[in-house]
mmCIF file of C-alpha atoms in Angstrom:
data_model
loop_
_atom_site.group_PDB
_atom_site.id
_atom_site.type_symbol
_atom_site.label_atom_id
_atom_site.label_comp_id
_atom_site.label_asym_id
_atom_site.label_seq_id
_atom_site.Cartn_x
_atom_site.Cartn_y
_atom_site.Cartn_z
ATOM 1 C CA MET A 1 -15.785 28.521 29.052
ATOM 2 C CA GLN A 2 -13.990 25.415 27.728
ATOM 3 C CA LYS A 3 -15.537 23.975 24.600
ATOM 4 C CA GLU A 4 -16.378 20.299 24.235
ATOM 5 C CA VAL A 5 -14.628 18.167 21.656
ATOM 6 C CA GLN A 6 -16.582 15.382 20.012
ATOM 7 C CA LEU A 7 -14.899 11.999 20.414
ATOM 8 C CA ARG A 8 -15.330 8.929 18.242
ATOM 9 C CA LEU A 9 -16.069 5.442 19.546
ATOM 10 C CA GLY A 10 -13.025 3.920 21.238
ATOM 11 C CA GLU A 11 -11.444 7.280 22.155
ATOM 12 C CA LYS A 12 -10.861 8.770 25.615
ATOM 13 C CA VAL A 13 -9.189 12.024 26.644
ATOM 14 C CA MET A 14 -6.125 11.764 28.904
ATOM 15 C CA PRO A 15 -6.693 13.355 32.331
ATOM 16 C CA LYS A 16 -5.916 17.118 32.284
ATOM 17 C CA ALA A 17 -5.234 17.095 28.523
ATOM 18 C CA PRO A 18 -5.173 20.654 27.122
ATOM 19 C CA MET A 19 -7.476 22.023 24.441
ATOM 20 C CA VAL A 20 -5.568 23.338 21.436
ATOM 21 C CA LYS A 21 -6.802 26.390 19.545
ATOM 22 C CA LEU A 22 -6.181 26.184 15.796
ATOM 23 C CA SER A 23 -5.456 29.100 13.482
ATOM 24 C CA ASN A 24 -9.065 29.002 12.217
ATOM 25 C CA GLY A 25 -10.351 29.646 15.754
ATOM 26 C CA GLU A 26 -11.604 26.105 16.330
ATOM 27 C CA PHE A 27 -10.563 24.027 19.359
ATOM 28 C CA CYS A 28 -9.432 20.402 19.303
ATOM 29 C CA ILE A 29 -7.743 17.731 21.354
ATOM 30 C CA PRO A 30 -5.035 16.173 19.138
ATOM 31 C CA GLN A 31 -4.804 12.394 18.817
ATOM 32 C CA HIS A 32 -1.594 12.257 20.891
ATOM 33 C CA TYR A 33 -3.601 13.476 23.923
ATOM 34 C CA LEU A 34 -6.094 10.623 23.641
ATOM 35 C CA THR A 35 -6.041 7.007 24.727
ATOM 36 C CA TYR A 36 -7.663 4.309 22.598
ATOM 37 C CA HIS A 37 -9.731 1.261 23.433
ATOM 38 C CA HIS A 38 -11.095 0.193 20.061
ATOM 39 C CA THR A 39 -13.652 -2.552 19.689
ATOM 40 C CA LEU A 40 -15.214 -4.287 16.713
ATOM 41 C CA GLN A 41 -18.042 -1.730 16.919
ATOM 42 C CA SER A 42 -15.685 1.268 16.775
ATOM 43 C CA VAL A 43 -13.704 -0.219 13.860
ATOM 44 C CA GLU A 44 -16.929 -0.883 11.936
ATOM 45 C CA ALA A 45 -17.989 2.734 12.531
ATOM 46 C CA LEU A 46 -14.719 3.961 11.013
ATOM 47 C CA ILE A 47 -15.137 1.733 7.955
ATOM 48 C CA CYS A 48 -18.658 3.093 7.449
ATOM 49 C CA ALA A 49 -17.117 6.559 7.044
ATOM 50 C CA ILE A 50 -14.578 5.357 4.446
ATOM 51 C CA GLU A 51 -15.262 5.488 0.709
ATOM 52 C CA TYR A 52 -13.212 4.213 -2.198
ATOM 53 C CA ASP A 53 -14.322 1.908 -5.026
ATOM 54 C CA PRO A 54 -17.406 -0.312 -4.489
ATOM 55 C CA ARG A 55 -15.416 -3.238 -5.941
ATOM 56 C CA TYR A 56 -13.272 -3.209 -2.779
ATOM 57 C CA VAL A 57 -15.435 -4.242 0.175
ATOM 58 C CA VAL A 58 -13.813 -3.731 3.599
ATOM 59 C CA PHE A 59 -14.908 -6.112 6.363
ATOM 60 C CA ALA A 60 -14.211 -6.034 10.102
ATOM 61 C CA ALA A 61 -14.360 -9.181 12.205
ATOM 62 C CA GLN A 62 -13.109 -10.642 15.445
ATOM 63 C CA GLU A 63 -11.505 -13.954 16.359
ATOM 64 C CA GLY A 64 -11.257 -14.314 20.129
ATOM 65 C CA GLU A 65 -9.725 -11.046 21.359
ATOM 66 C CA CYS A 66 -8.203 -10.223 17.948
ATOM 67 C CA ILE A 67 -9.955 -7.649 15.770
ATOM 68 C CA TYR A 68 -9.000 -7.603 12.102
ATOM 69 C CA ILE A 69 -9.948 -5.978 8.811
ATOM 70 C CA GLN A 70 -10.098 -7.813 5.493
ATOM 71 C CA VAL A 71 -10.678 -6.581 1.960
ATOM 72 C CA GLY A 72 -12.934 -8.477 -0.413
ATOM 73 C CA VAL A 73 -12.480 -7.710 -4.123
ATOM 74 C CA VAL A 74 -15.385 -8.076 -6.564
ATOM 75 C CA GLY A 75 -13.864 -9.437 -9.760
ATOM 76 C CA HIS A 76 -13.045 -12.379 -11.978
ATOM 77 C CA ASP A 77 -10.827 -15.307 -11.175
ATOM 78 C CA ASN A 78 -7.626 -14.172 -12.904
ATOM 79 C CA TYR A 79 -6.496 -17.757 -13.415
ATOM 80 C CA LYS A 80 -9.665 -18.941 -15.127
ATOM 81 C CA LYS A 81 -9.076 -19.055 -18.893
ATOM 82 C CA HIS A 82 -12.618 -18.273 -20.007
ATOM 83 C CA SER A 83 -14.511 -15.877 -17.753
ATOM 84 C CA SER A 84 -17.647 -13.980 -18.723
ATOM 85 C CA GLU A 85 -18.991 -10.628 -17.524
ATOM 86 C CA ASN A 86 -21.399 -12.481 -15.218
ATOM 87 C CA ASP A 87 -18.691 -14.702 -13.731
ATOM 88 C CA LEU A 88 -17.935 -12.418 -10.787
ATOM 89 C CA LYS A 89 -16.719 -13.478 -7.358
ATOM 90 C CA LEU A 90 -15.956 -11.837 -4.030
ATOM 91 C CA LEU A 91 -12.283 -12.706 -3.560
ATOM 92 C CA PHE A 92 -10.719 -12.196 -0.130
ATOM 93 C CA GLY A 93 -7.223 -11.015 0.737
ATOM 94 C CA ARG A 94 -5.157 -11.389 3.898
ATOM 95 C CA LYS A 95 -6.319 -10.355 7.371
ATOM 96 C CA TRP A 96 -4.915 -7.169 8.901
ATOM 97 C CA ARG A 97 -4.822 -7.180 12.689
ATOM 98 C CA VAL A 98 -6.091 -4.085 14.526
ATOM 99 C CA GLU A 99 -4.765 -3.561 18.064
ATOM 100 C CA PRO A 100 -7.330 -1.947 20.420
ATOM 101 C CA GLU A 101 -4.794 0.721 21.462
ATOM 102 C CA LEU A 102 -4.131 1.915 17.899
ATOM 103 C CA PRO A 103 -4.947 5.609 17.289
ATOM 104 C CA THR A 104 -8.056 6.101 15.176
ATOM 105 C CA SER A 105 -5.998 7.664 12.389
ATOM 106 C CA GLU A 106 -3.769 4.569 12.193
ATOM 107 C CA ILE A 107 -6.776 2.259 11.839
ATOM 108 C CA ILE A 108 -8.015 4.360 8.919
ATOM 109 C CA GLN A 109 -4.529 4.164 7.406
ATOM 110 C CA SER A 110 -4.550 0.377 7.896
ATOM 111 C CA VAL A 111 -7.694 0.212 5.756
ATOM 112 C CA PHE A 112 -5.991 2.474 3.210
ATOM 113 C CA LEU A 113 -2.934 0.191 3.081
ATOM 114 C CA ALA A 114 -5.063 -2.974 2.960
ATOM 115 C CA ILE A 115 -6.887 -1.630 -0.101
ATOM 116 C CA LYS A 116 -3.607 -0.646 -1.756
ATOM 117 C CA LYS A 117 -2.106 -4.087 -1.247
ATOM 118 C CA SER A 118 -5.286 -5.864 -2.374
ATOM 119 C CA ARG A 119 -5.215 -3.794 -5.525
ATOM 120 C CA GLU A 120 -1.503 -4.442 -6.080
ATOM 121 C CA HIS A 121 -2.188 -8.164 -5.699
ATOM 122 C CA GLU A 122 -4.732 -7.861 -8.513
ATOM 123 C CA VAL A 123 -2.406 -5.741 -10.678
ATOM 124 C CA ARG A 124 0.371 -8.321 -10.401
ATOM 125 C CA GLU A 125 -1.954 -11.118 -11.491
ATOM 126 C CA LEU A 126 -3.201 -9.115 -14.480
ATOM 127 C CA PHE A 127 0.324 -8.846 -15.921
ATOM 128 C CA LYS A 128 0.607 -11.870 -18.220
ATOM 129 C CA LEU A 129 3.818 -12.829 -19.993
ATOM 130 C CA LYS A 130 4.132 -15.301 -22.845
ATOM 131 C CA VAL A 131 7.246 -17.458 -22.429
ATOM 132 C CA ASN A 132 8.010 -20.713 -24.292
ATOM 133 C CA ASN A 133 4.485 -20.748 -25.783
ATOM 134 C CA SER A 134 2.917 -20.569 -22.314
ATOM 135 C CA VAL A 135 1.118 -17.650 -20.674
ATOM 136 C CA THR A 136 2.411 -16.958 -17.152
ATOM 137 C CA THR A 137 1.961 -14.382 -14.388
ATOM 138 C CA PRO A 138 5.544 -13.984 -13.115
ATOM 139 C CA PHE A 139 4.754 -11.073 -10.787
ATOM 140 C CA ASN A 140 1.963 -12.829 -8.904
ATOM 141 C CA THR A 141 2.464 -13.383 -5.182
ATOM 142 C CA HIS A 142 1.586 -17.093 -5.165
ATOM 143 C CA ILE A 143 4.822 -18.381 -6.711
ATOM 144 C CA ASP A 144 6.604 -20.898 -4.467
ATOM 145 C CA LEU A 145 9.319 -18.758 -2.863
ATOM 146 C CA PRO A 146 10.981 -21.556 -0.828
ATOM 147 C CA LEU A 147 11.182 -23.605 -4.035
ATOM 148 C CA MET A 148 12.813 -20.696 -5.874
ATOM 149 C CA ALA A 149 15.302 -20.203 -3.041
ATOM 150 C CA GLN A 150 16.252 -23.864 -3.325
ATOM 151 C CA PHE A 151 16.490 -24.324 -7.092
ATOM 152 C CA TYR A 152 16.731 -20.937 -8.867
ATOM 153 C CA ASP A 153 19.819 -20.714 -11.064
ATOM 154 C CA ASN A 154 20.580 -17.175 -12.212
ATOM 155 C CA LYS A 155 22.975 -18.392 -14.908
ATOM 156 C CA GLN A 156 20.239 -20.455 -16.519
ATOM 157 C CA PHE A 157 18.086 -17.376 -17.134
ATOM 158 C CA LYS A 158 20.855 -14.973 -18.172
ATOM 159 C CA GLN A 159 19.523 -12.637 -20.870
ATOM 160 C CA THR A 160 21.466 -11.010 -23.667
ATOM 161 C CA GLN A 161 20.413 -8.123 -25.870
ATOM 162 C CA ASN A 162 19.880 -9.025 -29.502
ATOM 163 C CA LYS A 163 21.641 -7.213 -32.334
ATOM 164 C CA VAL A 164 18.482 -5.469 -33.505
ATOM 165 C CA SER A 165 17.202 -1.918 -33.284
ATOM 166 C CA PRO A 166 15.907 -0.595 -29.937
ATOM 167 C CA GLU A 167 12.419 -0.337 -31.436
ATOM 168 C CA GLN A 168 12.479 -3.993 -32.472
ATOM 169 C CA GLN A 169 13.682 -5.111 -29.050
ATOM 170 C CA ILE A 170 10.955 -3.174 -27.235
ATOM 171 C CA ASN A 171 8.190 -4.239 -29.626
ATOM 172 C CA HIS A 172 9.211 -7.865 -29.188
ATOM 173 C CA VAL A 173 8.917 -7.558 -25.403
ATOM 174 C CA LEU A 174 5.545 -5.791 -25.674
ATOM 175 C CA SER A 175 4.262 -8.554 -27.957
ATOM 176 C CA CYS A 176 4.879 -11.017 -25.107
ATOM 177 C CA ILE A 177 2.881 -8.991 -22.560
ATOM 178 C CA ASN A 178 -0.844 -8.761 -21.900
ATOM 179 C CA TYR A 179 -2.007 -6.467 -19.130
ATOM 180 C CA ASP A 180 -5.689 -6.273 -18.219
ATOM 181 C CA ASN A 181 -6.664 -6.994 -21.847
ATOM 182 C CA CYS A 182 -4.928 -3.788 -22.977
ATOM 183 C CA HIS A 183 -2.816 -3.196 -26.073
ATOM 184 C CA LEU A 184 0.690 -1.841 -25.379
ATOM 185 C CA THR A 185 2.443 0.196 -28.072
ATOM 186 C CA LEU A 186 5.834 1.865 -28.304
ATOM 187 C CA LYS A 187 5.469 5.610 -28.807
ATOM 188 C CA ASP A 188 9.044 6.801 -28.420
ATOM 189 C CA VAL A 189 12.471 5.636 -27.268
ATOM 190 C CA GLU A 190 15.634 7.617 -26.633
ATOM 191 C CA GLN A 191 19.018 6.805 -25.112
ATOM 192 C CA ARG A 192 20.545 9.531 -22.973
ATOM 193 C CA LYS A 193 24.255 10.337 -22.875
ATOM 194 C CA ASN A 194 24.523 8.551 -19.506
ATOM 195 C CA GLY A 195 23.378 5.309 -21.174
ATOM 196 C CA LEU A 196 19.872 5.232 -19.693
ATOM 197 C CA TRP A 197 16.888 4.588 -21.956
ATOM 198 C CA LEU A 198 13.758 6.778 -21.887
ATOM 199 C CA ILE A 199 10.746 4.884 -23.236
ATOM 200 C CA ASP A 200 7.152 6.036 -23.806
ATOM 201 C CA ILE A 201 4.609 3.194 -23.809
ATOM 202 C CA GLY A 202 1.007 3.803 -24.826
ATOM 203 C CA ILE A 203 -1.844 1.789 -23.280
ATOM 204 C CA GLU A 204 -5.052 1.266 -25.244
ATOM 205 C CA SER A 205 -7.715 -0.173 -22.958
ATOM 206 C CA HIS A 206 -10.300 -2.748 -24.046
ATOM 207 C CA ASP A 207 -13.968 -3.248 -23.183
ATOM 208 C CA LEU A 208 -12.857 -6.099 -20.916
ATOM 209 C CA SER A 209 -10.279 -3.952 -19.103
ATOM 210 C CA THR A 210 -11.149 -3.454 -15.417
ATOM 211 C CA LEU A 211 -8.649 -0.883 -14.106
ATOM 212 C CA PRO A 212 -9.735 2.753 -14.678
ATOM 213 C CA GLU A 213 -6.297 4.320 -14.107
ATOM 214 C CA ILE A 214 -4.810 2.823 -17.290
ATOM 215 C CA LYS A 215 -7.486 4.002 -19.717
ATOM 216 C CA ASN A 216 -5.694 5.530 -22.727
ATOM 217 C CA LYS A 217 -2.615 6.214 -20.610
ATOM 218 C CA THR A 218 1.031 6.779 -21.592
ATOM 219 C CA LEU A 219 3.713 5.288 -19.363
ATOM 220 C CA PHE A 220 7.141 6.900 -19.106
ATOM 221 C CA LEU A 221 9.876 4.386 -18.304
ATOM 222 C CA GLN A 222 13.565 4.781 -17.532
ATOM 223 C CA THR A 223 15.684 1.647 -17.867
ATOM 224 C CA GLU A 224 19.332 0.611 -17.975
ATOM 225 C CA ASP A 225 18.820 -1.842 -20.847
ATOM 226 C CA LEU A 226 16.092 -3.216 -23.124
ATOM 227 C CA THR A 227 15.943 -6.856 -22.028
ATOM 228 C CA LEU A 228 12.618 -8.550 -21.351
ATOM 229 C CA ASN A 229 13.446 -8.728 -17.640
ATOM 230 C CA THR A 230 14.327 -5.039 -17.265
ATOM 231 C CA LEU A 231 11.421 -3.751 -19.368
ATOM 232 C CA SER A 232 8.885 -6.018 -17.644
ATOM 233 C CA ARG A 233 10.001 -4.899 -14.201
ATOM 234 C CA ALA A 234 9.964 -1.234 -15.198
ATOM 235 C CA LEU A 235 6.433 -1.675 -16.548
ATOM 236 C CA MET A 236 5.276 -3.414 -13.383
ATOM 237 C CA ASN A 237 6.741 -0.677 -11.183
ATOM 238 C CA GLU A 238 4.840 1.951 -13.161
ATOM 239 C CA LEU A 239 1.591 -0.046 -13.111
ATOM 240 C CA VAL A 240 1.815 -0.468 -9.329
ATOM 241 C CA PHE A 241 2.528 3.278 -9.020
ATOM 242 C CA LEU A 242 -0.615 4.088 -11.043
ATOM 243 C CA SER A 243 -2.665 1.725 -8.895
ATOM 244 C CA ASP A 244 -1.368 3.330 -5.694
ATOM 245 C CA LEU A 245 -2.044 6.788 -7.093
ATOM 246 C CA HIS A 246 -5.650 5.811 -7.883
ATOM 247 C CA VAL A 247 -6.147 4.835 -4.225
ATOM 248 C CA ASP A 248 -4.414 8.052 -3.070
ATOM 249 C CA GLN A 249 -6.777 10.166 -5.141
ATOM 250 C CA ASN A 250 -10.043 8.342 -4.405
ATOM 251 C CA PHE A 251 -9.763 7.015 -0.829
ATOM 252 C CA SER A 252 -11.639 9.235 1.625
ATOM 253 C CA TYR A 253 -12.655 9.349 5.279
ATOM 254 C CA GLN A 254 -15.750 11.452 6.009
ATOM 255 C CA GLY A 255 -15.361 12.859 2.497
ATOM 256 C CA PHE A 256 -11.766 14.030 3.046
ATOM 257 C CA HIS A 257 -9.142 12.663 0.631
ATOM 258 C CA ARG A 258 -6.204 12.710 3.048
ATOM 259 C CA PHE A 259 -3.681 11.103 0.672
ATOM 260 C CA ASP A 260 -4.655 12.926 -2.522
ATOM 261 C CA PRO A 261 -1.560 14.676 -3.976
ATOM 262 C CA ALA A 262 -3.821 17.699 -4.530
ATOM 263 C CA ILE A 263 -3.819 18.275 -0.744
ATOM 264 C CA ASP A 264 -1.157 20.923 -0.078
ATOM 265 C CA ILE A 265 1.693 19.367 1.909
ATOM 266 C CA ALA A 266 2.510 22.764 3.462
ATOM 267 C CA GLU A 267 -1.019 22.958 4.914
ATOM 268 C CA ILE A 268 -0.669 19.457 6.385
ATOM 269 C CA ALA A 269 2.659 20.451 7.954
ATOM 270 C CA ASP A 270 1.126 23.653 9.350
ATOM 271 C CA LEU A 271 -1.781 21.779 10.959
ATOM 272 C CA SER A 272 0.638 19.256 12.462
ATOM 273 C CA GLN A 273 2.826 21.919 14.068
ATOM 274 C CA GLN A 274 -0.230 23.740 15.452
ATOM 275 C CA THR A 275 -1.178 20.643 17.469
ATOM 276 C CA ARG A 276 2.318 20.181 18.903
ATOM 277 C CA LYS A 277 3.782 23.673 19.316
ATOM 278 C CA HIS A 278 2.755 24.513 22.888
ATOM 279 C CA GLU A 279 3.914 24.008 26.474
ATOM 280 C CA LEU A 280 2.427 21.235 28.613
ATOM 281 C CA ALA A 281 1.383 21.820 32.209
ATOM 282 C CA ALA A 282 3.558 19.895 34.663
ATOM 283 C CA GLN A 283 0.710 17.667 35.892
ATOM 284 C CA PHE A 284 -0.354 16.680 32.379
ATOM 285 C CA ALA A 285 3.226 16.280 31.146
ATOM 286 C CA SER A 286 3.660 13.493 33.694
ATOM 287 C CA GLU A 287 0.399 11.809 32.630
ATOM 288 C CA PHE A 288 1.333 12.202 28.966
ATOM 289 C CA SER A 289 4.739 10.576 29.482
ATOM 290 C CA LYS A 290 3.197 7.737 31.510
ATOM 291 C CA SER A 291 0.556 7.010 28.857
ATOM 292 C CA ASN A 292 3.130 6.950 26.047
ATOM 293 C CA TYR A 293 5.336 4.582 28.048
ATOM 294 C CA GLU A 294 2.428 2.188 28.674
ATOM 295 C CA THR A 295 1.512 2.206 24.987
ATOM 296 C CA ASP A 296 5.114 1.491 23.979
ATOM 297 C CA GLN A 297 5.224 -1.419 26.448
ATOM 298 C CA MET A 298 2.139 -2.971 24.827
ATOM 299 C CA ARG A 299 3.911 -2.957 21.454
ATOM 300 C CA ILE A 300 6.802 -5.135 22.648
ATOM 301 C CA PRO A 301 6.323 -8.718 21.397
ATOM 302 C CA PRO A 302 6.824 -11.601 23.836
ATOM 303 C CA VAL A 303 10.089 -13.424 23.118
ATOM 304 C CA LYS A 304 10.429 -17.141 23.774
ATOM 305 C CA PRO A 305 13.745 -19.055 23.795
ATOM 306 C CA GLY A 306 14.609 -20.601 20.441
ATOM 307 C CA PRO A 307 16.445 -20.098 17.129
ATOM 308 C CA LEU A 308 14.628 -16.843 16.297
ATOM 309 C CA ALA A 309 15.374 -15.372 19.722
ATOM 310 C CA LYS A 310 19.059 -16.229 19.281
ATOM 311 C CA LYS A 311 19.088 -14.577 15.855
ATOM 312 C CA HIS A 312 17.514 -11.408 17.278
ATOM 313 C CA GLN A 313 19.930 -11.374 20.214
ATOM 314 C CA LYS A 314 22.933 -11.383 17.859
ATOM 315 C CA VAL A 315 21.450 -8.479 15.914
ATOM 316 C CA ILE A 316 20.562 -6.422 19.008
ATOM 317 C CA GLU A 317 23.989 -6.966 20.561
ATOM 318 C CA LYS A 318 25.524 -5.080 17.619
ATOM 319 C CA PHE A 319 23.764 -1.906 18.836
ATOM 320 C CA GLN A 320 25.548 -1.312 22.142
ATOM 321 C CA LEU A 321 23.596 1.813 23.140
ATOM 322 C CA LEU A 322 20.145 0.368 22.355
ATOM 323 C CA SER A 323 17.657 1.150 25.145
#
């Protein structure tokens, strides 16, 4: 007797799709044997099963036929000079479109990525650098990029390393940086034989600090030199990594932390091969191929004549065997 597989909203089994028996004795129909017709209701149901940090509120909405998700962040205005504990806002990020034919797993991953990028946006704004007696946020994403492309002069900002000790150079850079109201201290510095610098930076959090992943943390940097530019970028890379890792460890769907590094990668690989390592009946193989082709066709963007189309045509023509 064939067992029934519970489907989520927006999912439908392809005709004649096979049941797959897993090594634990349970049966399933893998996502690649389903078709998807997601609606605002089905996307909302998925979000209800997702947990992360209550400061990151995930919304689903619809404009015309377009469904999208959007993350609202509960926090302070990072550009307001004097903000109190009670001065909280719900700040909204960009909209992430959700195509109805997306597999359920990919919609969950879209929420995961939207949270990561909302958090990175916040991290970049919390990195404050004192330059020419002014406090700036050089890593924020609101800087006028077209203006930079027009007027930036690399020679004007050329940095040289001062004739002081490595410790003095690093401490000077750290004195110019404020990150989430934390205190940054140099713990150790060493230059390897290959010329690279290994630097340990301690972070002492403050009562006003908002990011849990940096509490009493030590950062381990590797840089080519000790200039303000190189050290600042190395710090930012590490801070973004810590933010991403926090989402990896704490994001869950139905209580399962899919992206947590503690999940054994060999077990994930084993489950994946169990759902794909079997022969398809001839009748279903044809249906499977047809469904995949139709899905691929829906992903092709419409191309209208114009400068962008001409640019793409020149690129595509370089790949002679492109199908």
